[in-house]
Amino acid sequence: MQQPLLELQNPLDVILGKEFFDRLPTSAGIYKMYGEQGELLNVGKEKNLKARLMSYRRVKFTGSSRKTLTLIHRILHIQYELCENEESALIRENQLLRELKPPFNIANTTPETYFYFTVKVLDEKQLKEKAVSIILNLTFEPNEPEAAVFGAFKGLGSCHR
């Protein structure tokens, strides 16, 4: 393999600076990448924002996809939003993808529905007979205060498995 004449610098180091990457949190969240006219280019989520965004900073010009190289050359600004955990980051990312449809994101830009299972135990005080009854419910929005909630499950198919 031929050695390059010049070692090209990743433009994110120049545009955003080392300080931007040093200050990034290591918690879960979503990030939004913007271009020259303030247009949204890309949305992503990660359980460790710093690690994910540092991976863009370390992109090499050899061996990287054309799409990734084009993206990093168009980024002028990155915003991030912290989320409670990886699951909430995934849900937030999917909301933004469907709403904003950034050009560098193709997957998950069509509507998907998230489902939750709720499990509620009724004791004998709530029943006329001395027994225990369990109510299992499949719902879009879990809002029963005394129920245990399991999910979110993407699409109805994942709930049937």
PDB file of C-alpha atoms in Angstrom:
ATOM      1  CA  MET A   1       0.000   0.000   0.000  1.00  0.00           C
ATOM      2  CA  GLN A   2       1.275   3.443  -0.931  1.00  0.00           C
ATOM      3  CA  GLN A   3       1.894   5.936   1.858  1.00  0.00           C
ATOM      4  CA  PRO A   4      -0.013   9.248   1.577  1.00  0.00           C
ATOM      5  CA  LEU A   5       1.998  12.344   0.664  1.00  0.00           C
ATOM      6  CA  LEU A   6       0.390  14.307   3.488  1.00  0.00           C
ATOM      7  CA  GLU A   7      -1.158  13.271   6.753  1.00  0.00           C
ATOM      8  CA  LEU A   8      -4.573  14.924   6.580  1.00  0.00           C
ATOM      9  CA  GLN A   9      -6.042  16.299   9.784  1.00  0.00           C
ATOM     10  CA  ASN A  10      -9.587  15.449  10.800  1.00  0.00           C
ATOM     11  CA  PRO A  11     -11.581  18.693  10.342  1.00  0.00           C
ATOM     12  CA  LEU A  12     -13.450  18.199  13.627  1.00  0.00           C
ATOM     13  CA  ASP A  13     -10.257  18.952  15.562  1.00  0.00           C
ATOM     14  CA  VAL A  14      -9.960  22.303  13.806  1.00  0.00           C
ATOM     15  CA  ILE A  15     -13.650  23.261  13.786  1.00  0.00           C
ATOM     16  CA  LEU A  16     -14.713  22.099  17.243  1.00  0.00           C
ATOM     17  CA  GLY A  17     -11.363  22.058  19.032  1.00  0.00           C
ATOM     18  CA  LYS A  18      -9.859  19.715  21.592  1.00  0.00           C
ATOM     19  CA  GLU A  19     -11.675  21.498  24.432  1.00  0.00           C
ATOM     20  CA  PHE A  20     -15.081  20.532  23.018  1.00  0.00           C
ATOM     21  CA  PHE A  21     -14.160  16.850  23.104  1.00  0.00           C
ATOM     22  CA  ASP A  22     -12.517  17.128  26.538  1.00  0.00           C
ATOM     23  CA  ARG A  23     -15.726  18.557  28.051  1.00  0.00           C
ATOM     24  CA  LEU A  24     -18.092  15.911  26.668  1.00  0.00           C
ATOM     25  CA  PRO A  25     -20.009  13.892  29.275  1.00  0.00           C
ATOM     26  CA  THR A  26     -19.631  10.126  29.520  1.00  0.00           C
ATOM     27  CA  SER A  27     -23.335   9.615  30.182  1.00  0.00           C
ATOM     28  CA  ALA A  28     -26.173   8.502  27.904  1.00  0.00           C
ATOM     29  CA  GLY A  29     -27.742  10.925  25.487  1.00  0.00           C
ATOM     30  CA  ILE A  30     -28.379  11.981  21.928  1.00  0.00           C
ATOM     31  CA  TYR A  31     -26.298  14.193  19.672  1.00  0.00           C
ATOM     32  CA  LYS A  32     -27.231  16.402  16.725  1.00  0.00           C
ATOM     33  CA  MET A  33     -24.722  17.409  14.058  1.00  0.00           C
ATOM     34  CA  TYR A  34     -25.276  20.615  12.097  1.00  0.00           C
ATOM     35  CA  GLY A  35     -23.815  21.969   8.853  1.00  0.00           C
ATOM     36  CA  GLU A  36     -22.777  25.353   7.487  1.00  0.00           C
ATOM     37  CA  GLN A  37     -26.291  26.784   7.084  1.00  0.00           C
ATOM     38  CA  GLY A  38     -27.438  25.410  10.440  1.00  0.00           C
ATOM     39  CA  GLU A  39     -29.088  22.427   8.741  1.00  0.00           C
ATOM     40  CA  LEU A  40     -29.351  19.224  10.747  1.00  0.00           C
ATOM     41  CA  LEU A  41     -27.126  16.553   9.194  1.00  0.00           C
ATOM     42  CA  ASN A  42     -27.211  13.631  11.596  1.00  0.00           C
ATOM     43  CA  VAL A  43     -28.796  12.453  14.855  1.00  0.00           C
ATOM     44  CA  GLY A  44     -27.421   9.673  17.023  1.00  0.00           C
ATOM     45  CA  LYS A  45     -27.678   8.166  20.477  1.00  0.00           C
ATOM     46  CA  GLU A  46     -25.138   6.551  22.721  1.00  0.00           C
ATOM     47  CA  LYS A  47     -24.778   5.292  26.264  1.00  0.00           C
ATOM     48  CA  ASN A  48     -21.440   7.157  26.414  1.00  0.00           C
ATOM     49  CA  LEU A  49     -21.602  10.408  24.429  1.00  0.00           C
ATOM     50  CA  LYS A  50     -17.916  11.170  24.825  1.00  0.00           C
ATOM     51  CA  ALA A  51     -16.808   7.794  23.456  1.00  0.00           C
ATOM     52  CA  ARG A  52     -19.153   8.030  20.468  1.00  0.00           C
ATOM     53  CA  LEU A  53     -18.286  11.583  19.483  1.00  0.00           C
ATOM     54  CA  MET A  54     -14.573  10.902  19.988  1.00  0.00           C
ATOM     55  CA  SER A  55     -14.927   8.109  17.420  1.00  0.00           C
ATOM     56  CA  TYR A  56     -15.879  10.769  14.829  1.00  0.00           C
ATOM     57  CA  ARG A  57     -12.814  12.765  15.844  1.00  0.00           C
ATOM     58  CA  ARG A  58     -10.595   9.715  15.255  1.00  0.00           C
ATOM     59  CA  VAL A  59     -11.963   8.914  11.772  1.00  0.00           C
ATOM     60  CA  LYS A  60      -9.113   8.189   9.364  1.00  0.00           C
ATOM     61  CA  PHE A  61      -9.243   9.131   5.701  1.00  0.00           C
ATOM     62  CA  THR A  62      -8.208   5.668   4.608  1.00  0.00           C
ATOM     63  CA  GLY A  63     -10.556   2.828   5.389  1.00  0.00           C
ATOM     64  CA  SER A  64     -13.578   4.981   6.290  1.00  0.00           C
ATOM     65  CA  SER A  65     -16.800   5.071   4.322  1.00  0.00           C
ATOM     66  CA  ARG A  66     -17.442   7.897   1.881  1.00  0.00           C
ATOM     67  CA  LYS A  67     -20.621   8.748   3.814  1.00  0.00           C
ATOM     68  CA  THR A  68     -18.709   9.141   7.101  1.00  0.00           C
ATOM     69  CA  LEU A  69     -15.996  11.241   5.471  1.00  0.00           C
ATOM     70  CA  THR A  70     -18.585  13.482   3.818  1.00  0.00           C
ATOM     71  CA  LEU A  71     -20.386  13.899   7.144  1.00  0.00           C
ATOM     72  CA  ILE A  72     -17.319  14.902   9.154  1.00  0.00           C
ATOM     73  CA  HIS A  73     -16.341  17.431   6.476  1.00  0.00           C
ATOM     74  CA  ARG A  74     -19.767  19.074   6.650  1.00  0.00           C
ATOM     75  CA  ILE A  75     -20.107  19.316  10.465  1.00  0.00           C
ATOM     76  CA  LEU A  76     -19.729  22.801  11.912  1.00  0.00           C
ATOM     77  CA  HIS A  77     -21.526  22.347  15.212  1.00  0.00           C
ATOM     78  CA  ILE A  78     -22.577  19.485  17.490  1.00  0.00           C
ATOM     79  CA  GLN A  79     -25.232  19.710  20.198  1.00  0.00           C
ATOM     80  CA  TYR A  80     -25.999  17.008  22.707  1.00  0.00           C
ATOM     81  CA  GLU A  81     -28.840  16.278  25.074  1.00  0.00           C
ATOM     82  CA  LEU A  82     -28.374  14.121  28.176  1.00  0.00           C
ATOM     83  CA  CYS A  83     -30.857  11.310  28.807  1.00  0.00           C
ATOM     84  CA  GLU A  84     -31.630   9.314  31.924  1.00  0.00           C
ATOM     85  CA  ASN A  85     -30.362   6.044  30.435  1.00  0.00           C
ATOM     86  CA  GLU A  86     -29.635   4.282  27.154  1.00  0.00           C
ATOM     87  CA  GLU A  87     -33.285   3.281  26.662  1.00  0.00           C
ATOM     88  CA  SER A  88     -34.540   6.857  26.993  1.00  0.00           C
ATOM     89  CA  ALA A  89     -31.781   7.972  24.594  1.00  0.00           C
ATOM     90  CA  LEU A  90     -32.977   5.395  22.048  1.00  0.00           C
ATOM     91  CA  ILE A  91     -36.570   6.611  22.342  1.00  0.00           C
ATOM     92  CA  ARG A  92     -35.508  10.265  22.029  1.00  0.00           C
ATOM     93  CA  GLU A  93     -33.301   9.492  19.017  1.00  0.00           C
ATOM     94  CA  ASN A  94     -36.160   7.700  17.269  1.00  0.00           C
ATOM     95  CA  GLN A  95     -38.524  10.620  17.944  1.00  0.00           C
ATOM     96  CA  LEU A  96     -36.033  13.048  16.399  1.00  0.00           C
ATOM     97  CA  LEU A  97     -35.311  10.788  13.418  1.00  0.00           C
ATOM     98  CA  ARG A  98     -38.992  10.520  12.537  1.00  0.00           C
ATOM     99  CA  GLU A  99     -39.677  14.189  13.125  1.00  0.00           C
ATOM    100  CA  LEU A 100     -36.595  15.740  11.477  1.00  0.00           C
ATOM    101  CA  LYS A 101     -35.425  13.059   8.972  1.00  0.00           C
ATOM    102  CA  PRO A 102     -31.749  14.132   8.838  1.00  0.00           C
ATOM    103  CA  PRO A 103     -30.067  13.363   5.485  1.00  0.00           C
ATOM    104  CA  PHE A 104     -27.276  11.220   6.967  1.00  0.00           C
ATOM    105  CA  ASN A 105     -29.761   8.999   8.832  1.00  0.00           C
ATOM    106  CA  ILE A 106     -31.689   6.458   6.823  1.00  0.00           C
ATOM    107  CA  ALA A 107     -32.656   3.814   9.373  1.00  0.00           C
ATOM    108  CA  ASN A 108     -35.521   4.475  11.790  1.00  0.00           C
ATOM    109  CA  THR A 109     -36.980   7.442   9.924  1.00  0.00           C
ATOM    110  CA  THR A 110     -40.333   5.737   9.373  1.00  0.00           C
ATOM    111  CA  PRO A 111     -42.830   5.587  12.234  1.00  0.00           C
ATOM    112  CA  GLU A 112     -42.518   2.744  14.702  1.00  0.00           C
ATOM    113  CA  THR A 113     -44.685   2.226  17.689  1.00  0.00           C
ATOM    114  CA  TYR A 114     -43.321   1.367  21.104  1.00  0.00           C
ATOM    115  CA  PHE A 115     -45.255  -0.946  23.360  1.00  0.00           C
ATOM    116  CA  TYR A 116     -45.098  -1.612  27.078  1.00  0.00           C
ATOM    117  CA  PHE A 117     -46.353  -4.474  29.199  1.00  0.00           C
ATOM    118  CA  THR A 118     -47.916  -3.585  32.517  1.00  0.00           C
ATOM    119  CA  VAL A 119     -48.507  -6.134  35.248  1.00  0.00           C
ATOM    120  CA  LYS A 120     -50.874  -5.365  38.082  1.00  0.00           C
ATOM    121  CA  VAL A 121     -51.690  -7.662  40.997  1.00  0.00           C
ATOM    122  CA  LEU A 122     -55.153  -7.416  42.496  1.00  0.00           C
ATOM    123  CA  ASP A 123     -55.307  -8.690  46.055  1.00  0.00           C
ATOM    124  CA  GLU A 124     -58.312 -10.011  47.941  1.00  0.00           C
ATOM    125  CA  LYS A 125     -59.338  -6.497  49.060  1.00  0.00           C
ATOM    126  CA  GLN A 126     -59.938  -5.622  45.424  1.00  0.00           C
ATOM    127  CA  LEU A 127     -61.697  -8.890  44.631  1.00  0.00           C
ATOM    128  CA  LYS A 128     -64.939 -10.287  46.018  1.00  0.00           C
ATOM    129  CA  GLU A 129     -63.438 -13.737  46.509  1.00  0.00           C
ATOM    130  CA  LYS A 130     -60.286 -14.721  48.374  1.00  0.00           C
ATOM    131  CA  ALA A 131     -57.849 -14.995  45.535  1.00  0.00           C
ATOM    132  CA  VAL A 132     -55.049 -13.213  43.803  1.00  0.00           C
ATOM    133  CA  SER A 133     -55.478 -12.057  40.253  1.00  0.00           C
ATOM    134  CA  ILE A 134     -52.886 -10.704  37.847  1.00  0.00           C
ATOM    135  CA  ILE A 135     -53.723  -8.328  35.021  1.00  0.00           C
ATOM    136  CA  LEU A 136     -51.311  -8.263  32.080  1.00  0.00           C
ATOM    137  CA  ASN A 137     -51.820  -5.351  29.711  1.00  0.00           C
ATOM    138  CA  LEU A 138     -50.159  -4.302  26.442  1.00  0.00           C
ATOM    139  CA  THR A 139     -50.225  -0.530  26.032  1.00  0.00           C
ATOM    140  CA  PHE A 140     -48.700   2.426  24.152  1.00  0.00           C
ATOM    141  CA  GLU A 141     -48.341   4.551  27.276  1.00  0.00           C
ATOM    142  CA  PRO A 142     -47.911   2.977  30.693  1.00  0.00           C
ATOM    143  CA  ASN A 143     -49.837   5.176  33.101  1.00  0.00           C
ATOM    144  CA  GLU A 144     -51.152   2.786  35.753  1.00  0.00           C
ATOM    145  CA  PRO A 145     -49.479   3.914  38.991  1.00  0.00           C
ATOM    146  CA  GLU A 146     -49.580   0.549  40.805  1.00  0.00           C
ATOM    147  CA  ALA A 147     -48.468  -1.554  37.842  1.00  0.00           C
ATOM    148  CA  ALA A 148     -44.985  -2.844  37.100  1.00  0.00           C
ATOM    149  CA  VAL A 149     -43.882  -1.661  33.653  1.00  0.00           C
ATOM    150  CA  PHE A 150     -41.764  -3.652  31.182  1.00  0.00           C
ATOM    151  CA  GLY A 151     -40.558  -2.134  27.922  1.00  0.00           C
ATOM    152  CA  ALA A 152     -40.300  -0.270  25.641  1.00  0.00           C
ATOM    153  CA  PHE A 153     -40.562  -2.872  22.881  1.00  0.00           C
ATOM    154  CA  LYS A 154     -40.156  -1.590  19.338  1.00  0.00           C
ATOM    155  CA  GLY A 155     -43.029  -2.742  17.149  1.00  0.00           C
ATOM    156  CA  LEU A 156     -45.769  -5.219  17.884  1.00  0.00           C
ATOM    157  CA  GLY A 157     -43.734  -8.117  16.480  1.00  0.00           C
ATOM    158  CA  SER A 158     -41.227  -7.918  19.326  1.00  0.00           C
ATOM    159  CA  CYS A 159     -44.090  -8.224  21.830  1.00  0.00           C
ATOM    160  CA  HIS A 160     -45.318 -11.467  20.301  1.00  0.00           C
ATOM    161  CA  ARG A 161     -41.954 -13.216  20.641  1.00  0.00           C
TER     162      ARG A 161
END
